[in-house]
XYZ file of C-alpha atoms in Angstrom:
733
model
C 74.622 130.751 89.964
C 76.200 131.743 93.452
C 74.381 133.661 95.863
C 76.416 133.000 99.219
C 80.074 132.920 98.695
C 82.626 135.536 100.265
C 83.278 138.830 99.584
C 84.988 139.583 96.225
C 82.677 137.718 93.821
C 79.380 139.363 92.926
C 75.953 137.296 93.951
C 74.683 137.237 90.423
C 76.535 137.520 87.048
C 77.372 134.847 84.478
C 78.316 131.398 85.716
C 82.115 131.348 84.981
C 84.896 128.613 85.371
C 86.733 131.242 87.477
C 83.594 131.327 90.149
C 83.921 127.517 90.259
C 87.292 127.710 91.183
C 87.139 130.672 93.564
C 84.283 128.695 95.311
C 86.693 125.878 95.913
C 89.172 128.175 97.630
C 86.437 129.749 99.682
C 85.191 126.521 100.977
C 88.967 125.810 102.160
C 89.774 123.622 99.303
C 93.625 123.383 98.690
C 93.420 120.292 96.472
C 90.872 119.192 93.920
C 89.951 115.489 93.957
C 87.322 115.931 91.595
C 90.021 117.443 88.688
C 93.197 115.446 89.335
C 96.136 117.546 88.490
C 94.459 120.877 88.715
C 96.503 123.656 90.256
C 95.683 127.091 90.904
C 97.061 129.665 88.353
C 99.330 132.118 89.965
C 101.946 135.049 89.053
C 105.771 135.274 89.714
C 106.337 135.226 92.960
C 102.578 135.357 94.220
C 101.246 132.991 96.893
C 98.107 134.349 97.686
C 95.741 132.082 96.112
C 92.300 134.184 96.595
C 94.208 137.360 95.556
C 95.558 135.570 92.513
C 91.851 134.388 91.619
C 90.732 138.021 92.014
C 93.191 139.362 89.586
C 92.208 136.577 86.934
C 88.623 137.324 87.402
C 89.453 141.160 86.773
C 91.421 139.686 83.534
C 94.846 140.711 85.267
C 96.739 137.632 84.676
C 96.494 134.611 82.357
C 96.983 131.066 83.370
C 98.365 128.634 81.199
C 97.151 126.697 78.438
C 97.319 123.344 80.448
C 94.892 125.251 83.148
C 92.695 125.779 80.414
C 92.385 122.192 79.150
C 91.963 121.355 83.038
C 89.202 123.843 83.581
C 87.181 122.312 80.372
C 87.053 119.141 82.816
C 85.249 121.844 85.501
C 83.078 123.025 82.898
C 82.022 119.850 81.865
C 81.658 118.140 85.327
C 79.695 121.186 87.102
C 77.363 121.937 83.778
C 75.469 118.592 84.628
C 74.958 119.702 88.221
C 74.299 123.278 87.971
C 70.549 123.157 86.976
C 69.994 121.330 90.489
C 71.298 124.448 92.269
C 69.621 127.072 89.839
C 66.020 125.113 90.728
C 66.732 126.120 94.381
C 66.285 129.884 93.397
C 63.093 129.217 91.540
C 60.252 131.799 92.706
C 57.791 128.909 92.574
C 57.847 126.892 95.645
C 56.582 123.817 94.297
C 59.489 124.271 91.590
C 61.797 124.564 94.504
C 60.541 121.790 96.512
C 60.859 119.517 92.955
C 64.314 120.431 92.494
C 64.990 119.214 96.290
C 63.551 116.181 95.374
C 65.141 115.638 92.237
C 68.432 116.636 94.053
C 67.836 114.321 96.499
C 67.760 111.470 93.837
C 70.490 112.573 92.060
C 72.926 112.413 95.009
C 72.170 108.838 96.361
C 75.028 106.907 95.958
C 76.918 109.466 94.021
C 79.686 110.563 95.796
C 80.945 113.078 92.766
C 77.658 114.283 92.629
C 77.534 115.452 96.019
C 81.105 117.206 96.054
C 79.804 118.772 92.770
C 76.835 120.171 94.555
C 78.693 121.173 97.758
C 81.326 123.100 95.396
C 78.511 124.818 93.580
C 76.994 126.388 96.871
C 73.924 124.001 97.205
C 74.489 123.809 100.989
C 73.701 127.449 102.219
C 70.704 127.587 100.002
C 69.454 124.354 101.438
C 70.187 125.378 105.059
C 68.400 128.635 104.372
C 64.939 127.150 103.212
C 65.433 124.590 106.041
C 65.120 127.442 108.290
C 62.643 129.452 106.787
C 59.417 129.214 108.600
C 57.646 130.178 105.138
C 59.065 127.040 103.676
C 56.393 124.003 103.721
C 57.251 121.409 106.401
C 57.721 119.060 103.280
C 59.909 121.238 101.596
C 61.925 121.689 105.041
C 61.984 118.145 105.434
C 63.215 117.044 101.839
C 66.034 119.771 102.584
C 67.196 117.925 105.730
C 67.269 114.429 103.911
C 69.202 115.851 101.072
C 71.741 117.740 103.695
C 71.770 114.022 105.233
C 72.621 112.425 101.952
C 75.577 115.063 101.276
C 76.934 114.054 104.798
C 77.106 110.595 103.983
C 79.834 111.479 101.265
C 83.711 111.937 101.903
C 85.155 113.717 105.093
C 85.660 116.799 103.142
C 81.906 116.778 102.458
C 81.256 116.827 106.462
C 83.874 119.681 106.718
C 82.185 121.860 104.306
C 78.640 121.383 105.894
C 80.069 121.819 109.413
C 81.907 125.179 107.791
C 78.214 126.211 106.912
C 76.910 126.149 110.363
C 74.885 123.301 109.448
C 74.542 121.739 113.088
C 73.059 124.750 114.813
C 70.772 125.029 112.078
C 69.572 121.160 112.510
C 69.515 121.653 116.317
C 67.199 124.596 115.792
C 65.102 122.345 113.411
C 64.462 120.142 116.615
C 62.272 122.558 118.411
C 59.734 122.078 115.663
C 56.513 119.894 116.756
C 56.417 117.761 113.393
C 57.741 114.119 114.013
C 58.934 113.486 110.395
C 60.804 116.629 110.181
C 62.700 116.053 113.684
C 63.380 112.470 112.695
C 65.063 113.842 109.314
C 67.141 116.520 111.024
C 68.395 113.979 113.995
C 68.959 111.485 111.110
C 71.294 114.183 109.662
C 72.748 115.072 112.725
C 73.741 111.517 113.530
C 75.546 111.062 110.300
C 77.532 114.523 110.816
C 78.230 113.399 114.421
C 79.476 109.942 113.805
C 82.478 111.422 111.581
C 85.807 111.592 113.089
C 86.301 115.264 111.777
C 83.021 116.605 113.246
C 83.829 118.804 116.848
C 81.801 116.853 119.148
C 81.785 119.704 121.581
C 79.386 121.374 119.286
C 76.465 119.415 120.576
C 77.362 120.999 124.247
C 77.862 124.776 123.329
C 73.985 125.631 124.227
C 73.101 124.259 127.605
C 69.327 123.875 126.497
C 70.430 121.409 123.743
C 70.836 118.224 125.394
C 67.818 118.353 128.015
C 65.644 119.177 124.720
C 67.089 116.339 123.062
C 66.695 113.594 125.851
C 63.033 114.910 125.685
C 62.754 113.715 122.101
C 63.941 110.103 123.265
C 60.164 109.345 123.823
C 58.910 110.267 120.299
C 59.538 107.475 118.182
C 62.007 104.247 117.576
C 63.721 106.659 115.192
C 64.558 109.389 117.562
C 65.658 106.704 120.006
C 68.132 105.162 117.447
C 69.381 108.299 116.101
C 69.744 110.053 119.966
C 71.429 107.298 121.496
C 73.900 106.945 118.624
C 74.633 110.742 118.761
C 75.302 110.468 122.441
C 77.585 107.323 122.294
C 79.733 108.977 119.471
C 79.591 112.459 121.610
C 80.511 111.346 125.083
C 84.398 111.753 124.736
C 85.311 113.221 128.060
C 84.217 113.237 131.653
C 82.941 116.280 131.202
C 80.238 115.080 128.633
C 79.571 112.084 130.716
C 78.566 114.241 133.714
C 76.310 116.312 131.530
C 74.629 113.509 130.027
C 74.418 111.871 133.338
C 73.057 115.146 135.179
C 70.328 115.414 132.563
C 68.597 111.731 133.145
C 70.777 109.760 130.285
C 70.716 106.601 132.581
C 66.925 106.638 133.720
C 65.945 107.742 130.139
C 67.981 105.344 128.126
C 67.692 102.314 130.431
C 64.096 101.204 129.247
C 65.857 101.268 125.392
C 67.648 98.137 126.471
C 64.626 96.230 126.142
C 63.289 97.684 123.010
C 61.616 95.767 120.321
C 64.066 97.464 118.134
C 67.504 95.671 117.811
C 69.071 99.037 116.498
C 67.871 100.845 119.599
C 68.978 98.427 122.146
C 72.294 98.184 120.222
C 72.701 101.875 120.333
C 71.310 102.264 124.065
C 74.033 99.585 124.949
C 76.818 101.539 123.400
C 75.651 104.758 125.509
C 75.998 102.946 128.619
C 79.743 101.670 127.483
C 80.908 105.412 126.994
C 78.965 106.654 129.999
C 80.594 104.045 132.409
C 84.314 104.276 131.033
C 86.390 105.020 134.269
C 83.702 107.073 135.990
C 82.791 105.807 139.257
C 79.769 107.979 139.883
C 78.003 106.605 136.704
C 78.962 103.186 137.269
C 77.838 103.076 140.772
C 74.352 104.492 139.718
C 74.149 102.001 137.037
C 74.747 98.745 139.567
C 71.611 99.781 141.270
C 69.392 100.556 138.014
C 66.340 98.160 137.488
C 65.234 97.291 133.990
C 61.610 95.641 134.102
C 62.418 94.513 137.372
C 65.931 92.951 136.675
C 69.186 94.460 137.391
C 70.977 96.132 134.585
C 74.150 93.804 135.228
C 71.838 91.046 134.683
C 70.411 92.522 131.442
C 73.974 93.095 130.250
C 74.986 89.533 131.081
C 71.928 87.872 129.019
C 73.008 90.285 126.351
C 76.279 88.244 126.511
C 74.915 85.075 125.256
C 76.364 83.127 122.588
C 73.038 83.373 120.671
C 73.163 87.154 120.675
C 74.851 89.053 118.030
C 78.909 89.678 118.406
C 78.481 93.344 118.381
C 75.806 93.010 121.304
C 77.967 90.563 123.132
C 81.235 92.683 122.991
C 79.315 95.836 123.755
C 77.801 94.370 126.790
C 80.848 92.602 128.236
C 82.659 96.279 127.844
C 79.801 97.763 129.876
C 80.299 95.340 132.852
C 84.273 95.864 132.438
C 83.959 99.405 132.770
C 81.710 98.864 135.932
C 84.169 96.505 137.453
C 86.987 98.612 136.893
C 85.210 101.489 138.533
C 84.686 99.447 141.684
C 80.886 99.027 141.275
C 81.236 95.227 140.465
C 83.694 92.871 142.502
C 86.318 91.142 140.402
C 85.045 87.824 141.996
C 81.460 88.662 140.869
C 80.157 85.787 138.831
C 78.866 87.976 136.086
C 82.842 88.866 135.525
C 84.472 85.385 136.033
C 81.884 83.313 134.593
C 80.218 85.659 131.870
C 82.239 88.690 130.997
C 85.788 87.121 130.968
C 84.928 84.316 128.990
C 82.757 86.069 126.400
C 85.787 88.278 126.033
C 88.256 85.336 125.392
C 85.707 84.012 122.733
C 86.228 87.477 120.927
C 89.942 86.834 120.471
C 89.253 83.652 118.565
C 90.436 83.515 115.263
C 87.076 82.850 114.026
C 86.068 86.301 114.737
C 86.818 89.580 112.519
C 89.823 91.649 112.806
C 87.864 94.756 114.791
C 86.283 91.982 117.010
C 89.526 90.318 117.908
C 91.152 93.837 118.701
C 88.180 95.249 120.493
C 88.089 91.873 122.515
C 91.772 91.598 123.402
C 91.704 95.303 124.374
C 88.667 95.369 126.669
C 89.991 91.823 128.206
C 93.640 93.370 128.879
C 91.699 96.554 130.604
C 89.560 94.048 132.720
C 91.860 92.149 134.515
C 94.776 94.512 134.391
C 94.893 95.381 138.362
C 93.464 91.788 139.461
C 96.210 88.695 139.208
C 93.221 86.226 140.164
C 91.559 87.262 136.392
C 95.006 86.955 135.068
C 95.405 83.442 136.268
C 91.864 82.684 135.420
C 92.316 84.089 131.801
C 95.334 82.208 131.340
C 94.227 78.796 131.301
C 90.845 80.029 129.705
C 90.643 78.305 125.884
C 94.217 78.548 125.533
C 94.342 82.080 125.231
C 98.008 82.771 125.651
C 98.656 80.692 122.354
C 95.627 82.120 120.922
C 96.915 85.483 120.954
C 100.107 83.959 118.850
C 97.869 83.943 115.889
C 97.191 87.504 116.045
C 101.069 87.977 114.890
C 100.197 85.384 111.734
C 97.348 87.204 110.104
C 96.699 87.246 107.578
C 98.253 84.007 106.567
C 99.011 82.844 102.928
C 96.218 80.619 103.440
C 93.917 83.161 104.797
C 90.125 81.955 104.664
C 88.885 85.297 103.810
C 87.384 85.413 99.926
C 86.212 88.691 100.250
C 88.942 90.998 98.574
C 87.728 94.220 100.089
C 87.751 92.712 103.717
C 91.277 91.259 102.951
C 92.474 94.631 101.638
C 91.043 96.228 104.796
C 92.532 93.687 107.138
C 95.726 93.992 105.650
C 95.725 97.756 106.243
C 94.520 97.113 110.041
C 96.799 94.130 110.899
C 98.871 96.280 112.742
C 95.871 96.910 115.237
C 95.905 92.941 115.776
C 99.787 93.096 116.958
C 99.136 96.352 119.014
C 96.076 94.382 120.775
C 98.250 91.222 121.460
C 101.009 93.093 122.754
C 98.620 94.905 125.136
C 96.688 91.538 126.566
C 100.199 90.026 126.834
C 101.082 92.707 129.057
C 98.076 92.839 130.971
C 98.301 88.758 131.650
C 101.985 88.946 132.804
C 101.863 91.780 135.257
C 102.051 89.947 138.118
C 102.354 85.785 137.798
C 105.885 84.633 137.390
C 104.231 81.368 135.702
C 102.206 83.294 133.149
C 105.074 85.257 132.303
C 107.182 81.861 131.473
C 104.289 80.750 129.532
C 104.206 84.155 127.273
C 108.152 83.822 126.831
C 107.885 80.402 125.759
C 105.117 80.930 123.178
C 106.519 80.599 119.949
C 108.972 83.766 118.488
C 107.567 85.785 121.317
C 110.370 87.639 122.350
C 111.607 88.188 118.474
C 108.460 89.228 117.682
C 108.723 92.014 120.890
C 111.963 92.938 119.485
C 110.337 93.620 116.335
C 107.490 95.287 117.605
C 109.819 98.043 119.355
C 110.858 99.131 115.735
C 107.565 99.212 113.827
C 106.383 102.394 111.875
C 102.748 102.407 114.054
C 104.061 104.359 117.120
C 100.819 102.248 118.795
C 102.491 99.247 118.254
C 105.545 100.160 119.389
C 104.101 101.435 122.772
C 102.477 98.077 123.234
C 105.465 96.200 122.534
C 107.185 98.112 125.025
C 104.525 97.896 127.616
C 104.662 94.241 127.030
C 108.564 94.284 127.493
C 108.190 96.349 131.012
C 105.497 93.641 132.129
C 107.633 90.768 131.070
C 110.848 92.933 132.619
C 109.255 92.443 136.454
C 110.657 88.566 136.383
C 114.142 88.200 137.668
C 114.318 84.710 135.639
C 113.343 86.508 132.290
C 115.711 89.141 133.079
C 118.575 86.533 133.397
C 117.326 84.575 130.590
C 115.167 85.506 127.634
C 116.031 89.319 128.077
C 120.081 88.572 127.981
C 119.448 85.929 125.154
C 117.636 88.288 122.805
C 119.418 91.309 123.816
C 116.389 93.318 124.294
C 118.323 96.405 125.702
C 119.681 97.177 122.150
C 116.390 98.198 120.549
C 115.225 99.429 123.817
C 118.054 102.081 123.826
C 117.375 102.789 120.251
C 113.827 103.470 120.979
C 114.836 106.111 123.802
C 116.838 108.082 121.403
C 113.658 109.157 119.659
C 110.207 108.838 120.752
C 107.244 110.802 122.132
C 106.845 111.137 125.821
C 104.234 108.398 126.373
C 106.936 105.874 124.777
C 109.532 107.430 126.373
C 107.859 106.819 129.990
C 107.141 103.077 129.292
C 110.923 102.474 127.793
C 112.534 104.322 130.584
C 110.629 102.201 133.226
C 111.449 98.954 131.613
C 115.457 100.166 131.475
C 114.948 100.831 135.272
C 114.295 96.927 135.716
C 117.109 95.958 132.971
C 119.617 97.992 135.094
C 118.933 95.997 138.495
C 122.330 94.366 139.927
C 121.081 90.813 138.833
C 120.414 91.879 135.377
C 122.982 90.335 132.708
C 122.050 93.426 130.395
C 123.216 95.983 133.061
C 126.989 95.998 132.057
C 126.528 96.374 128.108
C 123.817 99.209 128.855
C 126.551 100.962 131.101
C 129.128 100.440 128.018
C 126.660 101.880 125.908
C 126.922 105.641 127.297
C 123.617 105.257 128.835
C 124.221 107.930 131.944
C 124.081 110.946 129.703
C 120.727 109.927 128.320
C 119.301 108.957 131.985
C 120.521 112.371 133.321
C 118.650 114.407 130.486
C 115.492 112.464 131.297
C 115.791 114.176 134.849
C 115.581 117.671 133.167
C 112.444 116.669 131.693
C 108.990 118.465 132.133
C 107.364 115.385 132.588
C 107.318 113.927 136.233
C 106.905 110.497 134.985
C 110.474 110.937 132.918
C 112.169 112.669 135.699
C 111.087 109.791 138.219
C 112.390 107.222 135.797
C 115.744 109.060 134.884
C 116.643 109.103 138.246
C 115.153 105.688 139.057
C 117.546 104.159 136.588
C 120.402 105.865 138.013
C 119.550 104.962 141.430
C 119.431 101.311 140.029
C 122.654 101.703 138.203
C 124.599 103.044 141.274
C 123.316 100.364 143.449
C 126.421 98.239 144.539
C 128.274 99.785 141.602
C 131.913 100.500 141.678
C 133.665 104.025 142.267
C 134.337 104.793 138.656
C 130.390 104.640 137.508
C 129.305 106.390 141.156
C 131.773 109.097 139.946
C 130.389 109.357 136.318
C 127.000 109.760 137.561
C 127.776 112.544 139.859
C 129.878 113.934 136.956
C 126.926 113.863 134.444
C 124.372 114.869 136.764
C 126.019 117.601 138.031
C 125.513 118.745 141.548
C 123.051 121.463 140.682
C 120.722 119.344 139.061
C 121.126 116.738 141.979
C 120.192 119.446 144.410
C 117.338 120.742 142.173
C 115.969 117.048 142.167
C 115.993 117.047 146.152
C 113.715 120.315 145.962
C 111.368 118.763 143.066
C 107.559 119.277 144.081
C 106.635 115.927 143.095
C 107.456 113.384 145.724
C 108.266 110.449 143.716
C 111.014 112.452 142.031
C 112.419 113.435 145.655
C 112.289 109.860 147.070
C 114.325 108.250 143.824
C 116.878 111.051 144.321
C 117.170 110.349 147.843
C 117.760 106.600 146.885
C 120.277 107.563 144.209
C 122.091 109.555 146.972
C 122.037 106.417 149.581
C 123.163 104.464 146.783
C 125.973 106.531 145.891
C 126.849 106.833 149.269
C 127.285 103.431 150.332
C 131.011 101.421 151.088
C 133.336 103.632 153.204
C 135.668 104.641 150.586
C 132.763 105.715 148.419
C 131.172 107.868 151.186
C 134.571 109.389 151.989
C 135.270 110.501 148.418
C 131.892 111.974 147.614
C 131.708 113.862 151.013
C 134.898 115.218 150.364
C 133.831 116.922 147.477
C 130.341 117.473 148.023
C 130.012 117.213 151.761
C 128.838 120.708 152.202
C 125.930 120.586 149.615
C 124.794 117.220 150.509
C 124.602 118.123 154.737
C 122.724 121.339 153.645
C 120.185 119.372 151.622
C 119.740 117.027 154.404
C 119.272 119.568 156.767
C 116.511 121.495 154.469
C 114.580 117.841 154.266
C 114.615 117.272 158.004
C 113.348 120.432 158.615
C 110.801 120.620 156.036
C 107.039 119.636 155.737
C 107.852 116.162 154.271
C 106.231 112.859 154.597
C 107.369 110.015 156.905
C 108.854 108.121 154.014
C 110.965 110.889 153.038
C 112.348 111.956 156.238
C 113.195 108.028 156.851
C 115.001 107.629 153.637
C 117.118 111.068 154.609
C 117.974 109.622 157.881
C 119.267 106.663 156.243
C 121.557 108.846 154.016
C 122.569 110.600 157.199
C 123.394 106.968 158.838
C 125.465 106.136 155.541
C 127.105 109.404 156.067
C 128.164 108.254 159.743
C 129.697 105.114 158.351
C 132.315 106.896 156.468
C 135.702 106.957 158.393
C 136.011 110.898 157.414
C 132.319 111.705 156.387
C 131.171 111.075 159.880
C 132.909 114.337 161.094
C 130.593 116.209 159.039
C 127.806 115.087 161.381
C 130.072 116.022 164.415
C 131.461 119.222 163.654
C 127.731 120.467 163.007
C 126.315 121.178 166.477
C 122.862 121.144 165.036
C 122.809 117.837 163.168
C 123.120 115.685 166.541
C 120.057 117.779 167.609
C 117.947 116.860 164.905
C 119.200 112.979 165.221
C 118.142 113.275 168.917
C 114.644 114.973 167.875
C 114.146 111.767 165.458
C 115.062 109.339 168.154
C 112.118 110.763 170.429
C 109.789 110.829 167.359
C 106.183 109.106 167.808
C 107.017 107.361 164.356
C 108.881 103.881 164.980
C 110.585 103.881 161.251
C 112.018 107.525 162.081
C 113.259 106.358 165.687
C 114.968 103.320 164.210
C 116.555 105.230 161.244
C 117.817 108.058 164.143
C 119.297 105.392 166.208
C 120.960 103.471 163.430
C 122.817 107.047 162.615
C 124.124 106.953 166.221
C 125.280 103.780 166.195
C 127.240 104.141 163.476
C 128.971 107.446 164.848
C 129.699 105.569 168.281
C 130.974 102.198 167.041
C 133.936 101.153 168.935
C 136.330 99.594 166.373
C 136.594 103.090 164.419
C 139.243 105.887 165.254
C 138.029 108.559 167.392
C 135.095 106.612 168.805
C 135.614 107.376 172.311
C 135.885 111.107 171.781
C 132.469 110.597 169.717
C 131.012 108.785 172.402
C 131.925 111.237 175.181
C 130.364 114.340 173.231
C 127.287 112.400 172.617
C 126.956 111.397 176.104
C 127.345 115.128 177.279
C 124.147 115.808 174.885
C 122.076 113.223 176.303
C 121.921 110.598 173.983
C 122.810 107.599 176.453
C 119.662 108.484 178.444
C 117.823 108.004 175.220
C 119.261 105.099 174.071
C 118.523 103.450 177.514
C 115.018 104.401 177.337
C 114.690 103.046 173.896
C 116.193 99.679 175.114
C 112.285 99.451 176.615
C 110.513 99.866 173.265
C 107.849 97.925 172.517
C 108.743 97.494 168.789
C 111.438 94.876 168.879
C 113.657 96.159 165.628
C 113.801 99.517 167.825
C 114.961 97.860 170.800
C 117.331 95.419 169.544
C 119.028 98.491 167.527
C 118.905 100.637 170.974
C 120.688 97.524 172.892
C 123.287 97.233 170.142
C 124.049 101.011 170.334
C 124.175 100.997 174.340
C 126.641 97.914 173.782
C 129.305 100.296 172.202
C 129.230 102.276 175.600
C 129.603 99.115 177.812
C 132.457 97.643 175.894
């Protein structure tokens, strides 16, 4: 019998198969795993399922014979569960209690029964009984236990429970003083919150919830285990970290690391790992915490000893890794070099379970990512580089796994091993040339990277291109391995259609492949890459705009005139000057770099300035007059120096009365870099060997430049002094 379903069906009345299907739809079911092949009845052209069911209930439409046969299955399955729900409405409280206890026994280990009871409306009634002050504590506790058991079923079960507002009801239950009931509510909350389908934000909606839950930590070992597990799973963002931190998570959870209960110690450890992740404030606090007179970092180091459970070793290593990356522990600290790093390398061994190898490799990659010394130490620890090659061979035909379920699980997750290996290789090879060489010489490594770029898993593709990017920083590898394996081909394919995070890494790698010493540069140019790169400069993502313009800048370096003209044509002057006013400084700097490379060698300078000189001079003026960094203005003055080196282009400076004044201003600037770049401009304008040099010298002498140059010959900076003397010699020749 249904008493708490949506509108359209009366609360009482006979139990019908129509009600079962209606309840399914009201609970959000679109498919029916309990009843394979079951389809909702429909009328021609009708798409509204609820409307259709209401018409069917009223006898206005007739389902097919197949549907009647399917409903026979529904009636048979639900008949065995209906009496459990009916007993929840018995007027005798003792019968209700016994009904809940019988329901608890019936659902243990029986997912089919759990789903049945949810469909039949048991959850709203159980929640009603749990929240009634008139219900006995024993009944309320048993209701919480049954709800917790229902939550241990499928993800659909969890969704149905959450939709019935189980979380607020259970949180309200924590206000009760009875410990057994509190533990039952916490156990159910724990089961719900560890599910990936539960919105963790529900824990933070009411600001009074976290402090109250924190106050329950001292009640028992069970409350400690459940609460720390809830926190560990619900701390997903920096905001969550700070809420827990501000409500005393560190001081309340730290003593639990020496609890006699392994489960409590383990969950407390996991709590600290999520609290410290990329959080400097939490990490700096943790490093000063004492537990029973011992520093927290030493407690973590002790937990990494080989005789401790693998789960504990790995989680303790993560805590120290995150504290180190946040700057709370130095990278040369013994607890990092002698404890954390070796522990994580051990986790990469083929003796470990798949998930341990994945987590170990990814944590190690994160630990040493910014530190070349850690990378060097790791590369010679336990043959790590060759050990990672086994990640690509799993599972082998002679796999030692005899557990069929474990083998099936690992086959489905083998791609995670490849992803982790690529990440760790990328971190290992990010700085040291010898390590990169060792990686590329590892068995079939380049072939594996090329294969990884086209894997179905987006995460594997991202990790593979990250690895390729790391190796592409090597001049030697660009000239050898990258050329031999034509890695530019799958990279170009990847750039055609990929999410932004992959595009950013792939385009960054392409920038390196377009450097002048890379043999891949020519075939990439011939593949029509210019249009692709120009389209990246129009992206909403600053990172993609930077990479697009950076790649064009590399392409234009020492390029022939045909390539430069094609770049200007494909990019378009409007887009080029739009990029020169981009709010992102990195985009602006790379655009100036592109312009500087385009304006190199005199014929190219004169050709480009003859067609775009007015716009370029306008852009130069705007930047020199604007509020920009020293680096931006230096690059702009270097462009002006290149223009001054042209045969005809230099006249655009000389005929613009304002521009020499700007050069004069920057020659007297307090920053040496700007003085040097401005002096270089004047040196090019007055160079003796060029036509019209005498007229330019005379005009600039009248403007006071000789006096400024003479003063700069006394400059304390040797480079500036030499440049000024070279320019003065043009007047004396």
